[in-house]
PDB file of C-alpha atoms in Angstrom:
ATOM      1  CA  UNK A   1       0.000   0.000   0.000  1.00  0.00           C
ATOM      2  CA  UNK A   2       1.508   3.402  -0.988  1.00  0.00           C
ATOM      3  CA  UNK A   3       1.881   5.938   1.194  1.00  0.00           C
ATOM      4  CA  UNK A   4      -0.870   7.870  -0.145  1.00  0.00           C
ATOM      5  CA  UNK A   5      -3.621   5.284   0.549  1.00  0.00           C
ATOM      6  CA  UNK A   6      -2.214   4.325   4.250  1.00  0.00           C
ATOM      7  CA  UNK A   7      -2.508   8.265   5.180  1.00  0.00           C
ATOM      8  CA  UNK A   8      -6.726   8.043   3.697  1.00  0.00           C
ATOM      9  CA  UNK A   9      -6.705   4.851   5.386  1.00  0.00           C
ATOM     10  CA  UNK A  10      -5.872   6.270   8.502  1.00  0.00           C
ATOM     11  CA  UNK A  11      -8.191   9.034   8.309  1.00  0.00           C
ATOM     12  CA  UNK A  12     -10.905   6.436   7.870  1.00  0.00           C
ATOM     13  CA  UNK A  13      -9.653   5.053  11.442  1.00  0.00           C
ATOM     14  CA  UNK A  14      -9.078   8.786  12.834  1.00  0.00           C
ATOM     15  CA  UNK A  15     -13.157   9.819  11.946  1.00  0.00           C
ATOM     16  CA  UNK A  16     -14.306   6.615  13.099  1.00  0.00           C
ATOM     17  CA  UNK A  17     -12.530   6.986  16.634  1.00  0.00           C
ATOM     18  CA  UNK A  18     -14.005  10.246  17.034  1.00  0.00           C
ATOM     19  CA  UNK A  19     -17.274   9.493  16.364  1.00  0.00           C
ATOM     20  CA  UNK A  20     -16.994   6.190  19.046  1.00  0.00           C
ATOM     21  CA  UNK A  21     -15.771   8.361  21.730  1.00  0.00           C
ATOM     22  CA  UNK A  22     -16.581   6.634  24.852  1.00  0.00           C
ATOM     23  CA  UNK A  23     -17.828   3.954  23.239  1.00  0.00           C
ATOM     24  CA  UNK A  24     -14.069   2.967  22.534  1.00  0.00           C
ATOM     25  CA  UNK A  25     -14.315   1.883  26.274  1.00  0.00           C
ATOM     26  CA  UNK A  26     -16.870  -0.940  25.465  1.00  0.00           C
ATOM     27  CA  UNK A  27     -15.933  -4.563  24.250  1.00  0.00           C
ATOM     28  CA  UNK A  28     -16.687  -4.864  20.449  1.00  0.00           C
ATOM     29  CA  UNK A  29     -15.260  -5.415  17.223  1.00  0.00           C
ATOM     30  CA  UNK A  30     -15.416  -5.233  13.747  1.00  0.00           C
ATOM     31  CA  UNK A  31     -15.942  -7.759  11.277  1.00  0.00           C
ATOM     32  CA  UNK A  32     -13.106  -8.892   8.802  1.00  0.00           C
ATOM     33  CA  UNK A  33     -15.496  -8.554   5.880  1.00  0.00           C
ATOM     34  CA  UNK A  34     -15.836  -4.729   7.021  1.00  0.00           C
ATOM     35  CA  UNK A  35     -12.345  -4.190   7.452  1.00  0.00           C
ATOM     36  CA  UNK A  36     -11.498  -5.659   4.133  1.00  0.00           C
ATOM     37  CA  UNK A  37     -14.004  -3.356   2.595  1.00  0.00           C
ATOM     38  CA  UNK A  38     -11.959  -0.190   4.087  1.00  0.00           C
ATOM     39  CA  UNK A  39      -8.909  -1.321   3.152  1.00  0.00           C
ATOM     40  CA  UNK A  40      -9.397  -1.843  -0.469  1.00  0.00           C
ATOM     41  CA  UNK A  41     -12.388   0.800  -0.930  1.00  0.00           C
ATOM     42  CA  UNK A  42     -11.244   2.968   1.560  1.00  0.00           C
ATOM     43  CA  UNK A  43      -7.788   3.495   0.855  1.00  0.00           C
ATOM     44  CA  UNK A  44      -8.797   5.345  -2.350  1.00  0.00           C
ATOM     45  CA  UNK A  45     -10.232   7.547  -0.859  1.00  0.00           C
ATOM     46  CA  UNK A  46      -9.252  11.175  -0.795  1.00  0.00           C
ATOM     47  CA  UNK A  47     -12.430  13.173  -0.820  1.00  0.00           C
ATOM     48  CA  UNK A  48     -13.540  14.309   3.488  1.00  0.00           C
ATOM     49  CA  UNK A  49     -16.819  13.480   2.826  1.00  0.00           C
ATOM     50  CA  UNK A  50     -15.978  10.243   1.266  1.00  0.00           C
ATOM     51  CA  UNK A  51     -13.518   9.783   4.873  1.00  0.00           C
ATOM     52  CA  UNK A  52     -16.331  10.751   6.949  1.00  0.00           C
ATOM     53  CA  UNK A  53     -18.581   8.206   5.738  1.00  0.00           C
ATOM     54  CA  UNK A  54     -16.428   5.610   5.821  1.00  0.00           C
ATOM     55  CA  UNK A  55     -15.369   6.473   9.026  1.00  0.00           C
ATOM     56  CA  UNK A  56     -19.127   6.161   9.817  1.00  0.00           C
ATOM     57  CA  UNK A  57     -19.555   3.033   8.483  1.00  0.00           C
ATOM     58  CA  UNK A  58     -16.581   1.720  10.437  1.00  0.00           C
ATOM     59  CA  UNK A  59     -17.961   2.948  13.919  1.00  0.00           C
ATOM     60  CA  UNK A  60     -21.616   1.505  13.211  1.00  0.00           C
ATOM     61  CA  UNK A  61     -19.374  -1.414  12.602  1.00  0.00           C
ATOM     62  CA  UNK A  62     -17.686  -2.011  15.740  1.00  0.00           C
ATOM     63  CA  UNK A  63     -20.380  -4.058  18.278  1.00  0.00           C
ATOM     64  CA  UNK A  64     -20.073  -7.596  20.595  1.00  0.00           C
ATOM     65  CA  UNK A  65     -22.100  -9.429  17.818  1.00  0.00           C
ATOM     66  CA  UNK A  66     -19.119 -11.050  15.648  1.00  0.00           C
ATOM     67  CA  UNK A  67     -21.483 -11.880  12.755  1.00  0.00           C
ATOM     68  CA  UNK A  68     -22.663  -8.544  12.400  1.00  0.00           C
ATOM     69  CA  UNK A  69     -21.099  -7.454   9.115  1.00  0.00           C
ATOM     70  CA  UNK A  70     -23.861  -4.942   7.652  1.00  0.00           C
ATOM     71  CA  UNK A  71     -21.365  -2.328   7.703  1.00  0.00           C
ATOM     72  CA  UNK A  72     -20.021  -4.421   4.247  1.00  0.00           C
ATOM     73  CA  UNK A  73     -23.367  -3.623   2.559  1.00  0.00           C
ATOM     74  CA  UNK A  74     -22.956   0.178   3.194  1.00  0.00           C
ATOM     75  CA  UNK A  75     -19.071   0.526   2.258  1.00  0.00           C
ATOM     76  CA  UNK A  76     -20.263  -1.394  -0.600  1.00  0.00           C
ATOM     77  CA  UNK A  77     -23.086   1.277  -1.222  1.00  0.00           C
ATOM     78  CA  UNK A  78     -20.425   4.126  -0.634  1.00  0.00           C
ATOM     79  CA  UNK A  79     -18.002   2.812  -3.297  1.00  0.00           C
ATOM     80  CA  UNK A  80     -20.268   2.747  -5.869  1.00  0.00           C
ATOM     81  CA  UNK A  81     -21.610   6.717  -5.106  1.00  0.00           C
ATOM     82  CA  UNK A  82     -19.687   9.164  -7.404  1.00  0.00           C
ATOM     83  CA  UNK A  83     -18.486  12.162  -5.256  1.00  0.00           C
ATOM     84  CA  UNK A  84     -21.443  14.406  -6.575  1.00  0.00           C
ATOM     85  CA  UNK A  85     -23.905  11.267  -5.479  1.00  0.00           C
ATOM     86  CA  UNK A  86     -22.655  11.674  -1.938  1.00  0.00           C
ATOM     87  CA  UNK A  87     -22.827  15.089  -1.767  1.00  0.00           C
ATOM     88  CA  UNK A  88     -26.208  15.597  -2.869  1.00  0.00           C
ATOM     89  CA  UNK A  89     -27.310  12.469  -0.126  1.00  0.00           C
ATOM     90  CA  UNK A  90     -25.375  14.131   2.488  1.00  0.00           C
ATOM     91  CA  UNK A  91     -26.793  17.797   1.395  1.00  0.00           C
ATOM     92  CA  UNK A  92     -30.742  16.512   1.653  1.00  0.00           C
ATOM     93  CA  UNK A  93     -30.342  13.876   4.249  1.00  0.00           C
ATOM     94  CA  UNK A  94     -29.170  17.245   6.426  1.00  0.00           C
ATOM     95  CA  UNK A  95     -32.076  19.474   5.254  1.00  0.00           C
ATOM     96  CA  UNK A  96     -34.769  16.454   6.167  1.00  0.00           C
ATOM     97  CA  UNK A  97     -33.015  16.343   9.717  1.00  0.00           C
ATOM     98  CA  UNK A  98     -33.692  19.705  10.058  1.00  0.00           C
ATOM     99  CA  UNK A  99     -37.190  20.572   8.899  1.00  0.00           C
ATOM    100  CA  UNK A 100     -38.730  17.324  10.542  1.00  0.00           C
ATOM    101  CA  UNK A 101     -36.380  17.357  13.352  1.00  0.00           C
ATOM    102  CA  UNK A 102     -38.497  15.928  16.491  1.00  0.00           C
ATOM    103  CA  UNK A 103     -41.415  14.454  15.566  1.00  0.00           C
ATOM    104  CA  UNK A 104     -42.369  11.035  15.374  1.00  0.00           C
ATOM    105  CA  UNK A 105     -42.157   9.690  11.716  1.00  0.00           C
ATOM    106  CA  UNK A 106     -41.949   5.773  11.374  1.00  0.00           C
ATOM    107  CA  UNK A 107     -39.885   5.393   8.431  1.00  0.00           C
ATOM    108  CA  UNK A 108     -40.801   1.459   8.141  1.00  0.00           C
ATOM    109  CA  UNK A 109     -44.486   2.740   6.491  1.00  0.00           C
ATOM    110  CA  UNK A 110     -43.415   3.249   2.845  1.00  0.00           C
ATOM    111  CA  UNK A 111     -47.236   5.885   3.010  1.00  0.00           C
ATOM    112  CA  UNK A 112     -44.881   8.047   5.265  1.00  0.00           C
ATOM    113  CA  UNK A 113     -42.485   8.887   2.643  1.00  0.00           C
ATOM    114  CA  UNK A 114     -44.523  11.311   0.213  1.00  0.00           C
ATOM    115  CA  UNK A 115     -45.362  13.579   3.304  1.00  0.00           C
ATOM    116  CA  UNK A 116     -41.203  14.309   3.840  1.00  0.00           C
ATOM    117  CA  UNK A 117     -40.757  15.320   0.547  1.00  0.00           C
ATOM    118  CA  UNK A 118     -38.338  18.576   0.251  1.00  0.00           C
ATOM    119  CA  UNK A 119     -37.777  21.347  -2.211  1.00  0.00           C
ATOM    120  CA  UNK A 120     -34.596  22.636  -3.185  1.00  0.00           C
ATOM    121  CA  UNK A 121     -34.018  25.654  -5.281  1.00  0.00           C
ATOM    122  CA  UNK A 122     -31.393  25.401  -8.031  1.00  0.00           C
ATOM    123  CA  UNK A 123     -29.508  28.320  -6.412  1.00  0.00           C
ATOM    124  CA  UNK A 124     -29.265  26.513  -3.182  1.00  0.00           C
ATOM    125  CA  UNK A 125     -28.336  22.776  -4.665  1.00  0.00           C
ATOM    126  CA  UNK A 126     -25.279  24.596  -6.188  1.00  0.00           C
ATOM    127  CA  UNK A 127     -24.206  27.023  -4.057  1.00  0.00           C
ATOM    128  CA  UNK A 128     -23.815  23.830  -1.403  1.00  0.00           C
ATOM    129  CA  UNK A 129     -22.532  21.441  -4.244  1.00  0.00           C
ATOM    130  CA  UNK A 130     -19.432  24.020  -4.598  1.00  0.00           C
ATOM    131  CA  UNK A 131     -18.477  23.451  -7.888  1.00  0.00           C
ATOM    132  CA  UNK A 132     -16.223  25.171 -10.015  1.00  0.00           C
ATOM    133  CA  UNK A 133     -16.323  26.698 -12.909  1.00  0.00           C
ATOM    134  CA  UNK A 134     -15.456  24.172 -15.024  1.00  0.00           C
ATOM    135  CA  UNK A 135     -18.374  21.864 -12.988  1.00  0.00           C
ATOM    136  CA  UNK A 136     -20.962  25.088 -13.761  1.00  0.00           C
ATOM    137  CA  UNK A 137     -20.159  24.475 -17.445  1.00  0.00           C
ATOM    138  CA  UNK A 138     -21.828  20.844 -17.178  1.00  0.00           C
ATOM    139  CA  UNK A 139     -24.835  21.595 -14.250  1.00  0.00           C
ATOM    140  CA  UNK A 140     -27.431  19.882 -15.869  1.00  0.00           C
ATOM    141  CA  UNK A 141     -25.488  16.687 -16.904  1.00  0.00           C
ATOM    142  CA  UNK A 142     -24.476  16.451 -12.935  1.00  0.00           C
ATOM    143  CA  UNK A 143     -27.589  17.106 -11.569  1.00  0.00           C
ATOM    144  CA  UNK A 144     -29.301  14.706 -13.548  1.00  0.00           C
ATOM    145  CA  UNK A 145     -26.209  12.042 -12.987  1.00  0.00           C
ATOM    146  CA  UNK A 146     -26.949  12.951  -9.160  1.00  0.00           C
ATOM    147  CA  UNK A 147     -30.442  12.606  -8.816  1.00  0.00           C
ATOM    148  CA  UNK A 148     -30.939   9.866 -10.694  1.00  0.00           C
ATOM    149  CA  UNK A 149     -28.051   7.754  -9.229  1.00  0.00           C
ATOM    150  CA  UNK A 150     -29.401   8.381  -5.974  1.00  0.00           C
ATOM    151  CA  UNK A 151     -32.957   6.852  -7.085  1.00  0.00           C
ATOM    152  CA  UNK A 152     -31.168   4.293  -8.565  1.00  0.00           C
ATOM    153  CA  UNK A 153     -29.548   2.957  -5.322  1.00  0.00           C
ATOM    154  CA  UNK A 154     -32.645   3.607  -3.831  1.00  0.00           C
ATOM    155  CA  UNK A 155     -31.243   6.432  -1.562  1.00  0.00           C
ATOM    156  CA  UNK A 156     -34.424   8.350  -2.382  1.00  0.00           C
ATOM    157  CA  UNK A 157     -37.828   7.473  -3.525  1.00  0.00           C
ATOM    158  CA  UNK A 158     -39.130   9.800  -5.908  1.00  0.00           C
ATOM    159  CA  UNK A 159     -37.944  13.429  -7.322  1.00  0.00           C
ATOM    160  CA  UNK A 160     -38.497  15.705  -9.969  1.00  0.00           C
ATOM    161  CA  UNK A 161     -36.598  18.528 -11.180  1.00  0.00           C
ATOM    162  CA  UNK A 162     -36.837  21.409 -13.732  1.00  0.00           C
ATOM    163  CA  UNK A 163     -38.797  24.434 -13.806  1.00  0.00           C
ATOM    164  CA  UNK A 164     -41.917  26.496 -11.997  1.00  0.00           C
ATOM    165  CA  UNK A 165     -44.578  25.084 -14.296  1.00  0.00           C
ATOM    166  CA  UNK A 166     -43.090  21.630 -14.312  1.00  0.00           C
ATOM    167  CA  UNK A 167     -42.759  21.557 -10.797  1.00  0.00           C
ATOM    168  CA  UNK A 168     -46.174  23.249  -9.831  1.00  0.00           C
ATOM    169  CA  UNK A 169     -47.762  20.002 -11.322  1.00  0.00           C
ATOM    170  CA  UNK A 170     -46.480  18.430  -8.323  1.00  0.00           C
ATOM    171  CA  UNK A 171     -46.258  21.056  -5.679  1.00  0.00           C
ATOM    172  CA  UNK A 172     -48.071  24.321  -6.395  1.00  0.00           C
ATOM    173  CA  UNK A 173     -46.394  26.836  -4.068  1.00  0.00           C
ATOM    174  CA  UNK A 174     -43.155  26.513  -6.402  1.00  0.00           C
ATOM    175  CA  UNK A 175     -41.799  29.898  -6.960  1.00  0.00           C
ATOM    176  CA  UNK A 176     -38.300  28.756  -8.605  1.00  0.00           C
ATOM    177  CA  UNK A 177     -36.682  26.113 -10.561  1.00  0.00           C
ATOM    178  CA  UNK A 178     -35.369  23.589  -8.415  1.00  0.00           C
ATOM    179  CA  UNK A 179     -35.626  19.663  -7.747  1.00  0.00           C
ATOM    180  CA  UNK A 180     -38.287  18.028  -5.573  1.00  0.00           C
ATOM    181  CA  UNK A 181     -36.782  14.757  -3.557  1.00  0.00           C
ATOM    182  CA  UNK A 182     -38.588  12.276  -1.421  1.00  0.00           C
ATOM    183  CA  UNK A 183     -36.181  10.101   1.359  1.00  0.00           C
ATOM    184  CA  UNK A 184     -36.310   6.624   1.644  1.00  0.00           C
ATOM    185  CA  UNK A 185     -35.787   3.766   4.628  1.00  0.00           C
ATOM    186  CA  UNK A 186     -32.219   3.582   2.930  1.00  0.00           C
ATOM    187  CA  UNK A 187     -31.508   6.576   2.088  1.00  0.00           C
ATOM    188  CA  UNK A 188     -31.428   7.324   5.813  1.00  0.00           C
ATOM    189  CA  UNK A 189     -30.130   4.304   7.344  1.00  0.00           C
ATOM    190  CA  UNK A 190     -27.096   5.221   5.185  1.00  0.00           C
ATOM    191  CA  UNK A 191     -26.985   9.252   6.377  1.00  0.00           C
ATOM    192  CA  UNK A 192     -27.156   7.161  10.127  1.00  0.00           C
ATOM    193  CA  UNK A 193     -24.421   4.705   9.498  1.00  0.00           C
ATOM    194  CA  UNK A 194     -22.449   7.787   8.300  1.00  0.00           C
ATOM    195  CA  UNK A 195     -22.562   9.339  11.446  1.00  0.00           C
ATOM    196  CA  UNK A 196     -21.697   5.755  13.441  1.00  0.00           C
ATOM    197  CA  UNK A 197     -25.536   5.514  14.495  1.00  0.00           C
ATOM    198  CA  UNK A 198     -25.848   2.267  12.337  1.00  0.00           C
ATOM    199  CA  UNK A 199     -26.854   0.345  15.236  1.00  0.00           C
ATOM    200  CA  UNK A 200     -29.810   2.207  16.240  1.00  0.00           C
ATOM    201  CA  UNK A 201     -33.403   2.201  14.802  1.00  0.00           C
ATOM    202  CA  UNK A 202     -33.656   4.138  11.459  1.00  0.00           C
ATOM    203  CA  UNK A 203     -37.149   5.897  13.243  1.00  0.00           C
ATOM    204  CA  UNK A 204     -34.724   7.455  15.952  1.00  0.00           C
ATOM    205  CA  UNK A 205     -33.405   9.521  12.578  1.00  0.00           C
ATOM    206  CA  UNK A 206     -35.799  12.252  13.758  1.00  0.00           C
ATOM    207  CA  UNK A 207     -35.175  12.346  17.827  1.00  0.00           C
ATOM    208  CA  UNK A 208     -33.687  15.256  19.091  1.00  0.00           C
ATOM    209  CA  UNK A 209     -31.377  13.384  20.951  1.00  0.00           C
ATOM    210  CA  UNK A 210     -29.751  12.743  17.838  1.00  0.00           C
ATOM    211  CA  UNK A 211     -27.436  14.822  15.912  1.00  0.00           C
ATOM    212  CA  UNK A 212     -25.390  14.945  13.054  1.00  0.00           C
ATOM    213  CA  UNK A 213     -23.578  18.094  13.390  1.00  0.00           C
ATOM    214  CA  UNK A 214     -22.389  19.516   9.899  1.00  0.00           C
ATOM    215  CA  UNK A 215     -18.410  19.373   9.697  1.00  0.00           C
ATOM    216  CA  UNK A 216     -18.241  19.471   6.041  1.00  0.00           C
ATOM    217  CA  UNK A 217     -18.946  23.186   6.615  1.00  0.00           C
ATOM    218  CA  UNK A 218     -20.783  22.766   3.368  1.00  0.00           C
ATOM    219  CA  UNK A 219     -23.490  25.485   2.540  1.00  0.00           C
ATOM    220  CA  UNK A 220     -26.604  23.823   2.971  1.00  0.00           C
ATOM    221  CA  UNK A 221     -28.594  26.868   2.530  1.00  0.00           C
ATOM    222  CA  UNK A 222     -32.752  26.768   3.173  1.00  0.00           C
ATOM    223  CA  UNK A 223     -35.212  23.733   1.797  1.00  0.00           C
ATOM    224  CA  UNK A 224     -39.034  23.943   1.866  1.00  0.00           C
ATOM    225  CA  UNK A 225     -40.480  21.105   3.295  1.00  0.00           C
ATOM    226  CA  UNK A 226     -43.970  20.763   1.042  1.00  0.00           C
ATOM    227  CA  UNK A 227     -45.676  19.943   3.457  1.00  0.00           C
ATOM    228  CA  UNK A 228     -45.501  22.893   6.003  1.00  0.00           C
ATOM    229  CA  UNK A 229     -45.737  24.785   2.837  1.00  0.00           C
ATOM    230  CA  UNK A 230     -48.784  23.297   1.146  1.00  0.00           C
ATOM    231  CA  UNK A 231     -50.265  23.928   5.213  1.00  0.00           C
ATOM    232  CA  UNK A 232     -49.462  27.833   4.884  1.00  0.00           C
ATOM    233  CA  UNK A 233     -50.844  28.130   1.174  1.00  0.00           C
ATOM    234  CA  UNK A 234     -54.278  26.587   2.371  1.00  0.00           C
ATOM    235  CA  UNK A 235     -54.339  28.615   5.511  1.00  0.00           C
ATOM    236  CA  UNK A 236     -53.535  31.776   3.310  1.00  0.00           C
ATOM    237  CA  UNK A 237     -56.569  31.002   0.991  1.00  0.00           C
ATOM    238  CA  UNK A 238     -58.606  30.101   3.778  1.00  0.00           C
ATOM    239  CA  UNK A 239     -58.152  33.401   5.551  1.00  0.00           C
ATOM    240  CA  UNK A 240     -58.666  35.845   2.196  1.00  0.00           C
TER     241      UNK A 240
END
């Protein structure tokens, strides 16, 4: 192993000891078929985003059952995201967290889905996907590459993107292009393995008590949730 995949290695290691913390205390360990995974997917790794879920994945990992080895599925899931993929998760999986932050969603009923959907300007989708100018000269081919990887791994469970009139079909208080994106039971069990939650319940996603504090100091900038805004556009019409 060169010396440049030992030091992203390492980081792996370094992230997933800080998000343990005391749990580094308790007896536990990782499965082989993990560790193999972040030593051969891992290792290529350069991207922090890519390091923190990986690191993630590897603290999820580490637990007293010795046949636990789910943490292979996700690093398996990880590796097969393009960098813009796992932005764009990590970028909506954050807004969701914080509009629905608290309340009691069970994300086992598949009916539940539809009512979390989020809308995300164009403006905002960029500004947080920090691309460059070269990137800017290709926005629709990497939006599209995005989104529709993401649905394709099942990371979300229904979108649509383009402009006002396309998207009022779907969600009339649209007042800018943008993309529409509804989560999935994955899609969040992966944003929770990420953050070395794996082993709790994917419905404790939404409990206070947890938090997945933004260290990417990426600019997530403001979502609507259609929901709370469908509420306010009734209440509006109601009241004129």
């Amino acid at each position: 192993m060169d010396g440049k995949k030992i030091k992203n290695t390492a980081n792996i290691f370094k992230n997933a000891e800080k998000k343990l913390g005391k749990k580094l205390e308790q007896d536990g360990n990782v499965s082989p078929k993990i560790l193999k995974s972040i030593l051969e997917d891992g290792a290529w790794c350069e991207e922090e985003l890519q390091v923190e879920y990986f690191g993630g994945v590897l603290a999820s990992s580490r637990t007293g059952v010795s046949r636990d080895d789910r943490g292979a599925y996700y690093t398996d899931l990880i590796s097969r995201l393009s960098t813009y993929q796992l932005r764009t998760h990590y970028l909506f999986y954050h807004s969701l967290k914080q509009h629905f932050d608290g309340q009691d969603i069970n994300m086992d009923n598949g009916n539940n889905w539809p009512k979390l959907q989020l809308f995300m300007t164009y403006e905002t989708y960029y500004n947080a996907m920090d691309f460059t100018e070269e990137e800017i000269q290709n926005l629709g081919t990497l939006l599209s590459h995005s989104i529709w990887g993401l649905n394709k791994e099942s990371l979300i469970s229904d979108f649509s993107y383009g402009s006002i009139d396309h998207l009022k079909q779907r969600f009339s208080a649209v007042k800018n292009n943008g993309i529409l994106m509804t989560p999935s039971k994955i899609g969040v069990e992966l944003f929770m393995w990420a953050y070395g939650y794996g082993q709790n319940n994917q419905n404790d996603f939404f409990k206070s008590s947890i938090k997945f504090n933004d260290e990417q100091t990426i600019k997530i900038g403001q979502s609507l949730s259609t929901e709370e805004e469908l509420a306010v556009e009734k209440e509006n019409k109601n009241n004129s």
